[in-house]
Coordinates of C-alpha atoms (C1' of nucleotides) in Angstrom, one line a residue:
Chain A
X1 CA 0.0 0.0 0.0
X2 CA 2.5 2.3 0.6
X3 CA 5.7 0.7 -1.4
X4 CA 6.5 3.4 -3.7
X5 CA 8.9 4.0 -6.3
X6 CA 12.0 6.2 -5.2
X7 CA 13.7 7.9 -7.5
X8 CA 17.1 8.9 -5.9
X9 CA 18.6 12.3 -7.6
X10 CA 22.1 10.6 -7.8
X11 CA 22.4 6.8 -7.2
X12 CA 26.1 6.4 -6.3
X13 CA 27.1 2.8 -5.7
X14 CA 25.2 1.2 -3.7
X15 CA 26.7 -0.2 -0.6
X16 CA 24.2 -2.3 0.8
X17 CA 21.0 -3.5 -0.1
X18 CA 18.6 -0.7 1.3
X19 CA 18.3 2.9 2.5
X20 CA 21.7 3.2 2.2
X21 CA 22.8 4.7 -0.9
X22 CA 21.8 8.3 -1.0
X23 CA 21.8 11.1 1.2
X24 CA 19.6 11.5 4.2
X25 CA 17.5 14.1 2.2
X26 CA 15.4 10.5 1.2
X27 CA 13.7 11.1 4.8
X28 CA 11.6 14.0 2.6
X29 CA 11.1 11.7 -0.1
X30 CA 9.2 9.5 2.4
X31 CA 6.9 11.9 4.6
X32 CA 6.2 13.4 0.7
X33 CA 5.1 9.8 -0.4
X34 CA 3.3 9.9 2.9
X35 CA 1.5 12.4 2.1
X36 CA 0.5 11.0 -1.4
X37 CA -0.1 7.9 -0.1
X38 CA -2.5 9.8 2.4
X39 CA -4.3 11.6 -0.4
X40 CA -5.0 7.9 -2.0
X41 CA -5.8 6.5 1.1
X42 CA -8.4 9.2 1.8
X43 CA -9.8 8.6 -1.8
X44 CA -10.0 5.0 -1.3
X45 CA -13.0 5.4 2.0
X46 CA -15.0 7.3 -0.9
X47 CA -14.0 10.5 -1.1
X48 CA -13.4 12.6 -4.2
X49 CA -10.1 14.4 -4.2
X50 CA -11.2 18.1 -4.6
X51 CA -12.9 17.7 -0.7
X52 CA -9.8 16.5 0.6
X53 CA -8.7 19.1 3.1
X54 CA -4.9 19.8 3.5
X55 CA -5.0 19.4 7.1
X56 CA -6.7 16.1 6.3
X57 CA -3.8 14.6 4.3
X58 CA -0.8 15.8 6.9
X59 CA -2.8 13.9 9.7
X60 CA -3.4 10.9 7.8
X61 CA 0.4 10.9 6.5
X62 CA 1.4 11.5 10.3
X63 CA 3.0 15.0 9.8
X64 CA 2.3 18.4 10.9
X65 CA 0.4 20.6 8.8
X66 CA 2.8 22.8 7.9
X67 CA 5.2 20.6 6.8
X68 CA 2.9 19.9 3.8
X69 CA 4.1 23.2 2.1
X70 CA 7.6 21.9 2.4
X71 CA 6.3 19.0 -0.8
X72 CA 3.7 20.7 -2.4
X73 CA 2.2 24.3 -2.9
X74 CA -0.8 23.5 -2.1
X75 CA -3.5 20.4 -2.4
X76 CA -3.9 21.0 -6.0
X77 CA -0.3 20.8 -6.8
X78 CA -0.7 17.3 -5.0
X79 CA -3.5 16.5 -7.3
X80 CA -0.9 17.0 -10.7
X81 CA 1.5 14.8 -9.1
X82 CA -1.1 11.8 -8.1
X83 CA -2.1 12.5 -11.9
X84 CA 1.9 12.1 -13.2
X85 CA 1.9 8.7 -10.8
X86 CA -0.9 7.3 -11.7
X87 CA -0.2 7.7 -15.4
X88 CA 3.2 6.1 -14.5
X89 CA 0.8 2.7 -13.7
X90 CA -1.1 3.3 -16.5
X91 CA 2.1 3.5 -18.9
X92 CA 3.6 0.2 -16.9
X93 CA 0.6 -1.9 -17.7
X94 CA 0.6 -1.5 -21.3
X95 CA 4.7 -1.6 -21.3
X96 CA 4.2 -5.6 -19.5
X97 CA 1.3 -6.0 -22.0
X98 CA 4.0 -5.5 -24.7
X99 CA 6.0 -7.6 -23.0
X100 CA 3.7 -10.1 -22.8
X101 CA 3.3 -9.8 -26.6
X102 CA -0.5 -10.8 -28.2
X103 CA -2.0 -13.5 -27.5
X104 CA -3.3 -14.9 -30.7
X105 CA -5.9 -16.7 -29.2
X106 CA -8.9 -15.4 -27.5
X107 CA -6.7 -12.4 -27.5
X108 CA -9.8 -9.9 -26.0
X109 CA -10.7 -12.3 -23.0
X110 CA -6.5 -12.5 -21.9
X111 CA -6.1 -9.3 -22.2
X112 CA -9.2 -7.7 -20.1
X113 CA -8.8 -10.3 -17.5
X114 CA -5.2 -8.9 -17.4
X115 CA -6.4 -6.1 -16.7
X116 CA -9.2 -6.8 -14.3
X117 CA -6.5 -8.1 -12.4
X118 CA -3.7 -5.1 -12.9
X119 CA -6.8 -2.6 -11.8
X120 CA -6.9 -4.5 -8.7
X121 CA -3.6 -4.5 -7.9
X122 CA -3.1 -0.9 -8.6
X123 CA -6.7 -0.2 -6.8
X124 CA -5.6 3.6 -5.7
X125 CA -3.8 4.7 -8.9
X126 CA -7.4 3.7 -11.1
X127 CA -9.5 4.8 -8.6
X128 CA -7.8 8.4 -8.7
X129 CA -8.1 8.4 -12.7
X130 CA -11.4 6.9 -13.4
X131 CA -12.5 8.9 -10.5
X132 CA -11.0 12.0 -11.0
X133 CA -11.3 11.8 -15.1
X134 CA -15.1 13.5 -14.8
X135 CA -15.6 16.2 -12.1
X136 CA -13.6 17.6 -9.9
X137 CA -11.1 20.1 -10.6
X138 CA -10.9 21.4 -14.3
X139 CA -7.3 21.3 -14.3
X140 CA -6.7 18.1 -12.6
X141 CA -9.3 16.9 -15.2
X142 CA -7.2 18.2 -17.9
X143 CA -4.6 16.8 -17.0
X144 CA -5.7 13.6 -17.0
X145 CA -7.1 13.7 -19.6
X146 CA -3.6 14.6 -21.7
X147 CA -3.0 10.8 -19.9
X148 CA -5.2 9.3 -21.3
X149 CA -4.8 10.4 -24.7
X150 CA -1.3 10.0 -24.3
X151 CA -1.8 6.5 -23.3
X152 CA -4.3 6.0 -26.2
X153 CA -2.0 6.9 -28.8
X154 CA 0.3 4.5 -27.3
X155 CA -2.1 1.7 -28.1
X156 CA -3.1 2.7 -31.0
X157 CA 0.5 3.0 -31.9
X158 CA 1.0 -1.0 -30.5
X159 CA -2.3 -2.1 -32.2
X160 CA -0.9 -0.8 -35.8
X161 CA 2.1 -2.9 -35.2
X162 CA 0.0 -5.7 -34.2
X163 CA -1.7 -4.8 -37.8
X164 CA -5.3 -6.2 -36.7
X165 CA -7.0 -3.4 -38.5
X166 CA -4.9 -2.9 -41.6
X167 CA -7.5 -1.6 -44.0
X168 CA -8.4 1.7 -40.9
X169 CA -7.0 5.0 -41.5
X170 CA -4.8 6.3 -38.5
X171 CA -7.4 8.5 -37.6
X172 CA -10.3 5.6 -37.2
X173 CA -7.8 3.2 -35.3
X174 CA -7.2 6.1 -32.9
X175 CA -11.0 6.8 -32.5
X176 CA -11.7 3.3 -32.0
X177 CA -8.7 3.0 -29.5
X178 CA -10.6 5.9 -27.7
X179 CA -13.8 3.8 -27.4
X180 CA -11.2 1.2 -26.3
X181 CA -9.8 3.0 -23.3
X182 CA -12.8 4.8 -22.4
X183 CA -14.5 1.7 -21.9
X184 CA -12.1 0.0 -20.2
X185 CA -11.9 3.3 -17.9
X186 CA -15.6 2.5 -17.3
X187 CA -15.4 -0.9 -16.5
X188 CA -12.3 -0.1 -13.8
X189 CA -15.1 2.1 -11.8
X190 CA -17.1 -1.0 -11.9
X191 CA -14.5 -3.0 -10.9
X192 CA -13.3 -1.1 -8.1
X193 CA -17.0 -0.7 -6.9
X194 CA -17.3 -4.2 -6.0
X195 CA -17.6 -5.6 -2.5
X196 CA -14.0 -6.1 -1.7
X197 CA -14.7 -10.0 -1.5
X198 CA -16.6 -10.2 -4.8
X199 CA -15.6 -11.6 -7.8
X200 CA -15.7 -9.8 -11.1
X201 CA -16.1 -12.5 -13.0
X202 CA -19.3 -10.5 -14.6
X203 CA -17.8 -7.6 -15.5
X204 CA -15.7 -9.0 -17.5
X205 CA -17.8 -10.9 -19.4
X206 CA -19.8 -7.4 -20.1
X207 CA -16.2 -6.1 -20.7
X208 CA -15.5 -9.0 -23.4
X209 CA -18.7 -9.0 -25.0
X210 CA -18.5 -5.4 -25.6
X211 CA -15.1 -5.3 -26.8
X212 CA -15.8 -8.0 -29.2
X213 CA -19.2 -6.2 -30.6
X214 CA -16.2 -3.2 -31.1
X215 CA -14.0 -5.1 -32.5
X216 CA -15.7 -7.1 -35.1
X217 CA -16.8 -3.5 -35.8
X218 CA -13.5 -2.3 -36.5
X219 CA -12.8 -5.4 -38.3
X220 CA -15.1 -4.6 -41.0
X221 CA -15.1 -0.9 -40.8
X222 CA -14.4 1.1 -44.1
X223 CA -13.6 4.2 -44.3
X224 CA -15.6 5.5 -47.4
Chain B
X1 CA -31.1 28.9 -16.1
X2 CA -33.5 29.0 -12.7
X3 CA -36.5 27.9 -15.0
X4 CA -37.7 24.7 -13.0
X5 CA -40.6 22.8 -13.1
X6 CA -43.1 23.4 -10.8
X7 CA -45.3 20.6 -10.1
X8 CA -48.4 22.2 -7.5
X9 CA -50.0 19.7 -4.6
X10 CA -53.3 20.7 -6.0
X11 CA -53.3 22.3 -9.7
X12 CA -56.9 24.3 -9.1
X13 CA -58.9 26.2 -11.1
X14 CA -55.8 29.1 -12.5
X15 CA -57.6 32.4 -11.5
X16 CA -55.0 34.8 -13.4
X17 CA -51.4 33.9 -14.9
X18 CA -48.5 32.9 -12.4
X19 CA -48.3 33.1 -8.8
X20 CA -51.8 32.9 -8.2
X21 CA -53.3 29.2 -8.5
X22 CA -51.8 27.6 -5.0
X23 CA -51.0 28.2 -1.6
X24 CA -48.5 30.7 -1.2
X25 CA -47.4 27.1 0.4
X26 CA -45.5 27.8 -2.5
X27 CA -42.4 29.7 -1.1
X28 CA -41.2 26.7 0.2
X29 CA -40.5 25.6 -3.0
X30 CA -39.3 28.1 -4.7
X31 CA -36.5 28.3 -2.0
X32 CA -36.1 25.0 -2.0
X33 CA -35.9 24.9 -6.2
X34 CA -33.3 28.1 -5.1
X35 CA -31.3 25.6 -3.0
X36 CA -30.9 22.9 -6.1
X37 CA -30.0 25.6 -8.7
X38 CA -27.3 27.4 -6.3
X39 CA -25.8 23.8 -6.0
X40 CA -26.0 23.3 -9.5
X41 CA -24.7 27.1 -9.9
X42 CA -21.6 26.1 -7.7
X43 CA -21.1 23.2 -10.0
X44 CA -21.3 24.5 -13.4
X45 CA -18.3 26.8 -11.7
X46 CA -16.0 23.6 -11.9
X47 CA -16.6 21.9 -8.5
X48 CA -17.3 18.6 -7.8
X49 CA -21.1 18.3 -5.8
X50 CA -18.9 16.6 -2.5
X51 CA -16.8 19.4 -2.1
X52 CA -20.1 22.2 -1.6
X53 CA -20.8 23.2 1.6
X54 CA -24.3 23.7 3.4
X55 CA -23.5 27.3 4.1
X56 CA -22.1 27.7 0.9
X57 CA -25.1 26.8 -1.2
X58 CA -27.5 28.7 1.1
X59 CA -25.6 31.9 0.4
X60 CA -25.8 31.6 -3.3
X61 CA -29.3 30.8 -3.0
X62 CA -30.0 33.9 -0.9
X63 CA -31.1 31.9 2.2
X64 CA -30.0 31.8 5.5
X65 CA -27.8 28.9 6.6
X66 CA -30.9 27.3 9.0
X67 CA -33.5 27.1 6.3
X68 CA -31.9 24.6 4.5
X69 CA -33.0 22.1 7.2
X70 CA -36.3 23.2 6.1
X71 CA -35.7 21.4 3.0
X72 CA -33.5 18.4 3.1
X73 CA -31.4 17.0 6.3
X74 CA -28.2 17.5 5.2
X75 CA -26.2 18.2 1.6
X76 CA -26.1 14.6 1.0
X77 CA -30.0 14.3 0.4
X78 CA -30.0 17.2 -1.6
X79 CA -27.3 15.3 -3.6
X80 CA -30.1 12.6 -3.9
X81 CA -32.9 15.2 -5.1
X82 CA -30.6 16.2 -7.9
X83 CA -30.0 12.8 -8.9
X84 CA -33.9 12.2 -9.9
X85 CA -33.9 15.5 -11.6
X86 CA -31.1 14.5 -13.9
X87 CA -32.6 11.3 -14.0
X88 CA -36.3 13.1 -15.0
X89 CA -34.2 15.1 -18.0
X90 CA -32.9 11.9 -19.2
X91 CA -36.0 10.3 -19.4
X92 CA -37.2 13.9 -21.0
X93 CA -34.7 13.2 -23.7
X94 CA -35.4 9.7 -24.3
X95 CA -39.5 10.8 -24.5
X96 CA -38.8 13.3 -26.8
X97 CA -37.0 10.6 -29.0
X98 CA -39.4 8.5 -29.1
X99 CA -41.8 11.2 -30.0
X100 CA -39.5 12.3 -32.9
X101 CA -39.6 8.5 -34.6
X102 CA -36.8 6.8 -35.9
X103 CA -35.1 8.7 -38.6
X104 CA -34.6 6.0 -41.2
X105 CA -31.6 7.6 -43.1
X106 CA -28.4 8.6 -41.2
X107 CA -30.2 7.6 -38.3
X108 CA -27.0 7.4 -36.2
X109 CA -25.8 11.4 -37.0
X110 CA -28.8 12.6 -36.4
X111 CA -29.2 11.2 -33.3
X112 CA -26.1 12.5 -32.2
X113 CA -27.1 15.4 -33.2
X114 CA -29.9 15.9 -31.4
X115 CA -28.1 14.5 -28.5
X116 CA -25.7 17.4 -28.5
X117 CA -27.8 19.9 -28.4
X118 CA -30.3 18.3 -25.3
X119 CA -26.9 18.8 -23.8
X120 CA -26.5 21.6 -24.0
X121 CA -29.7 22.5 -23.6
X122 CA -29.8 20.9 -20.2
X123 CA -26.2 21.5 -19.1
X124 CA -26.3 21.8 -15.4
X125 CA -27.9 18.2 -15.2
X126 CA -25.6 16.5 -17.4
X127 CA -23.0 17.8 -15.7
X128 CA -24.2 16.3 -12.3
X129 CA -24.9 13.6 -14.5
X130 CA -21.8 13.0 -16.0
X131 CA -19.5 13.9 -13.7
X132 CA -20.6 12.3 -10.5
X133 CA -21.5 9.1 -12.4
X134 CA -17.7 8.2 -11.8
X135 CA -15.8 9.5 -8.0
X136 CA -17.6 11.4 -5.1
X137 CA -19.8 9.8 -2.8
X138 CA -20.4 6.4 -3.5
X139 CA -24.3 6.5 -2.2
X140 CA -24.7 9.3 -5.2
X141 CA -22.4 7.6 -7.7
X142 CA -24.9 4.2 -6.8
X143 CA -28.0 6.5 -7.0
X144 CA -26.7 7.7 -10.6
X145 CA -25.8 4.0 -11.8
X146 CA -29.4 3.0 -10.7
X147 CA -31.2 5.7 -13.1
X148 CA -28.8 5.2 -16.0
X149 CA -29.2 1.5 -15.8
X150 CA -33.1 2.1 -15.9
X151 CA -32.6 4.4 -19.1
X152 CA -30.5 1.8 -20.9
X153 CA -33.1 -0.6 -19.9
X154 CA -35.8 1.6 -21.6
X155 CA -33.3 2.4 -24.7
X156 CA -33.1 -1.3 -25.1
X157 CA -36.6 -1.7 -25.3
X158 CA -36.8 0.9 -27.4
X159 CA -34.7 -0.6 -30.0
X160 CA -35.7 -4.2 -30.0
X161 CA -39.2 -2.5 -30.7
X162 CA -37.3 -1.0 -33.8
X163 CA -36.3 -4.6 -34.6
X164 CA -32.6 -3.5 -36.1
X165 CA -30.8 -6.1 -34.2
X166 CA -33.4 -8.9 -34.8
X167 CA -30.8 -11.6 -34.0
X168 CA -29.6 -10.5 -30.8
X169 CA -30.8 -12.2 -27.5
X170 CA -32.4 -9.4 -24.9
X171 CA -28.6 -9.7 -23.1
X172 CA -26.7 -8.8 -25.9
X173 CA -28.6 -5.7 -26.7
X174 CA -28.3 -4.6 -23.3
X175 CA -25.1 -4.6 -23.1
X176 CA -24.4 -3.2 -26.6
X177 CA -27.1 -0.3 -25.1
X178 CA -24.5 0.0 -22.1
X179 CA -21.9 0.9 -23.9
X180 CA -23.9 2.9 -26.6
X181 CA -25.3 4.9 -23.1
X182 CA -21.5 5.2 -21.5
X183 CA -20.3 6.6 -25.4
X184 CA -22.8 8.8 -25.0
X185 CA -22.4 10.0 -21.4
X186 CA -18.4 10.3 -22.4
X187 CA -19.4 12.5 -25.1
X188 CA -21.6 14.7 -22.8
X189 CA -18.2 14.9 -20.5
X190 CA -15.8 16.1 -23.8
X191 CA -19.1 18.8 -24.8
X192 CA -19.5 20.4 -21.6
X193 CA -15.4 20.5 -21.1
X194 CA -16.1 23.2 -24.3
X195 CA -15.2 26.8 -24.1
X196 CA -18.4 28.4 -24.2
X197 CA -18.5 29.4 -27.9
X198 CA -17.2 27.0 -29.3
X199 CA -18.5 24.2 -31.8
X200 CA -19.3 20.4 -30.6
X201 CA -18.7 19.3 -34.4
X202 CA -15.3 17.5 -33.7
X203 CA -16.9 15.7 -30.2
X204 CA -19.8 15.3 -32.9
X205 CA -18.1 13.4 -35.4
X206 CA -16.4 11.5 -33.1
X207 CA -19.2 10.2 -31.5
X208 CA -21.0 9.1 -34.7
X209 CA -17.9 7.6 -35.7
X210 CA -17.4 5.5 -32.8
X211 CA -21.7 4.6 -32.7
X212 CA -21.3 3.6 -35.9
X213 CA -18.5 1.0 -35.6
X214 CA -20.7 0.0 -32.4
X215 CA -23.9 -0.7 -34.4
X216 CA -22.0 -2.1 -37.4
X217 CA -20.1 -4.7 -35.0
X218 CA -24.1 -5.2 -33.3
X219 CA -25.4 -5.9 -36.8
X220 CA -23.2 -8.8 -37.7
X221 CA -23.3 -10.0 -33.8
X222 CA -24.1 -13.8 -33.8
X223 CA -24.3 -15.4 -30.0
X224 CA -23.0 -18.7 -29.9
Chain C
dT1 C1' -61.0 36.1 14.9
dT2 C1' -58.2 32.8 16.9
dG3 C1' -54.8 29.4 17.3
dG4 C1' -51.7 26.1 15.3
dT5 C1' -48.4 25.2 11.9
dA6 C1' -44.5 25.8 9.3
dT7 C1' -41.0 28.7 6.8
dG8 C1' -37.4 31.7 7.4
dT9 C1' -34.2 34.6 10.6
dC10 C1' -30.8 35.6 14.1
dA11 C1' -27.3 34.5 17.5
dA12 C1' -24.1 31.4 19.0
dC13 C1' -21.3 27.0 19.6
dA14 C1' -17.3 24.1 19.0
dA15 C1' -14.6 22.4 15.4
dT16 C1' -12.0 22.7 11.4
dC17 C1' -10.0 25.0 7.8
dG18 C1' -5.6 27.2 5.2
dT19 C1' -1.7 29.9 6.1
dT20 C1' 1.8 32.7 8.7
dC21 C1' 5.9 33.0 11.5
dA22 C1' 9.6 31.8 14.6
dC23 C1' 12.1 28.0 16.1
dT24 C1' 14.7 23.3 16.5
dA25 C1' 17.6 19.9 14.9
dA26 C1' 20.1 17.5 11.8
dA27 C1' 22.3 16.9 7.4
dA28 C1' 25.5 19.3 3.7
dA29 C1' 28.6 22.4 2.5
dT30 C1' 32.3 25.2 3.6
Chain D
dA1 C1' 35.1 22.8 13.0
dT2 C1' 31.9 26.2 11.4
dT3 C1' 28.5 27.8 8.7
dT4 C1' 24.5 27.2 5.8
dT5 C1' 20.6 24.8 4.4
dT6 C1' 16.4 22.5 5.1
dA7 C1' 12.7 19.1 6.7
dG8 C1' 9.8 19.1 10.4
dT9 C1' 7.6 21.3 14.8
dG10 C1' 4.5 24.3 17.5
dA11 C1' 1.6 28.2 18.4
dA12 C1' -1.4 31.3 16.6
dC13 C1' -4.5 34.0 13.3
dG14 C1' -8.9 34.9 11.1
dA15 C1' -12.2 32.7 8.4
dT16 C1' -15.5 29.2 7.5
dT17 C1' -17.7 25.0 8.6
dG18 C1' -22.2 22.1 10.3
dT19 C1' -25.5 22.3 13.7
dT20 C1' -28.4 23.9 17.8
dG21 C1' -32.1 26.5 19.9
dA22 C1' -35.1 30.3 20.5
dC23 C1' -37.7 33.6 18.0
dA24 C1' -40.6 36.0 14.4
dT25 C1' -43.9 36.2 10.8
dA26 C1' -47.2 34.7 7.7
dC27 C1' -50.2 31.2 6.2
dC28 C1' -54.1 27.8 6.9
dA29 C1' -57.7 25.8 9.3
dA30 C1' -60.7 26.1 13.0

DNA sequence: TTGGTATGTCAACAATCGTTCACTAAAAAT
DNA sequence: ATTTTTAGTGAACGATTGTTGACATACCAA
């Protein structure tokens, strides 16, 4: 829940196995991934993040108030930088679905129960952008947004290597990737709306089934 | 903008225009109709319904803080109220529909079309609508799932009256309906994001674009 | 006309909010 | 060894929050 990536300005060589390597300074890393982690944490008992209150955060994270101003200008500045991370998931996924290279067979069914699983695993990260991705702060929305269309061209770049769709124009592969990822968005609010012991077994099918009316779309799509 | 239906206890005979037929029982609700338009005011400013507060939306509605228990126990219920409201505009849009017929030729644009425009028409609703749908308070996103799953119902009925997809069974057209409604309710998201003069035609094409490959992969749909 | 009901007002409360400033302590740089 | 820098602390501010109770005023029914 709160592992987190560090990013150490200089890595020298590392001595031991952990903690060890940089300066001290990492101690401000930490209370600042507290602080996000806070923020996520808050999100995940249902709130949306424009209520959170700054105060809030620092006493979930385990800090003072005022040391929040030390990471971040102010809430909204956290906001951008969940938005950065979380699109840092986002990017990882489809970097191990490349990876993973595609499944010729029942390629759609793989591939969203992949990610049914992945949403899971990154439960805070998806909640924050399929959350966040409507409402909220203009801004924050925005910038998701720039995500998400980042992310989609991404795919649509992967998915004209793949050459499924040979005969669609670039444009029509990247409006169809669109449906692709906005639906998937969708079904990650359903997903992460379940009962935490439920399965989502269901949702997938609906996820499949609609991908598959999509695709077969695409499939025979011409553009005139 | 603070147009709102009024729907009188006991409609009796009109003596003159306005303001005259019912008890002056009446101020309650125009307050109370004052109370859902500031919230929907404070929304349509770029805030997200969770973050409004009781004092807040009495002050914009010209009220004193203590009248607003007059009309609903706390914010949360008047999050509720709002919910069948949008709901009632949907349904309003899918009546009008209906009422309109089924355009034969370029069915799908037109539709869209129309779409757009009840909108923007509507604004403030759909974007309650739309942007609590997804984040904020789970009872309200719920609430929202509920009526939107009720209008896809009725939109499925409505085109297995039409008989275009005579081979699909009653649970394939209901899913291809949810994901037609969530296209749709996406689209409402990108239109509203708009700068206030500009045109929808891009979101526009987009949409038909991505219907269309929908409805062509519906068409050629064979269960198992 | 009288009395009850109900809508809105006013004053006040404890709590929380975001933000400031001065200060401590420890790491980094000199 | 000394200075500088900086992450975190603590106290305090004015403002705003949700909620309460008592009070006024106008409506409705008797």
């Amino acid at each position: 829940m709160s592992v987190r990536s560090r990013q150490p300005s200089e890595p020298e060589i590392p001595e031991s196995e952990e903690e060890v390597l940089p300066a001290r300074g990492q101690r401000k890393q930490r209370t600042r991934d507290a602080l996000i982690d806070a923020a996520l944490q808050l999100m995940n008992e249902g709130r949306s993040f424009n209520s959170l209150g700054l105060r809030e955060i620092t006493r979930v994270a385990g800090v003072v108030p005022t040391s929040f101003y030390r990471h971040f200008r102010d809430t909204h500045e956290l906001g951008l930088v969940l938005v950065e991370e979380s699109a840092l998931t986002l990017r990882r996924m489809l970097r191990e679905a490349r990876r993973a290279g595609a499944p010729v067979k029942d390629m759609i069914r793989r591939s969203v129960q992949v990610y049914a699983a992945f949403v899971l695993a990154n439960r805070l990260h998806f909640l924050f952008i399929a959350g966040e991705r409507t409402g909220g702060s203009p801004v924050i929305r925005g910038a998701i947004r720039n995500e998400v269309d980042q992310f989609t061209a991404e795919l649509t770049q992967d998915l004209r290597h793949l050459a499924i769709f040979p005969q669609l124009t670039p444009d029509s592969l990247q409006m169809i990737c669109g449906l692709v990822v906005s639906t998937m968005l969708n079904g990650a609010t359903d997903i992460l709306d379940l009962p935490p012991g439920d399965s989502a077994q269901l949702i997938e099918d609906t996820l499949v089934h609609q991908l598959r009316v999509i695709f077969l779309g695409a499939q025979l799509w011409r553009d005139e």
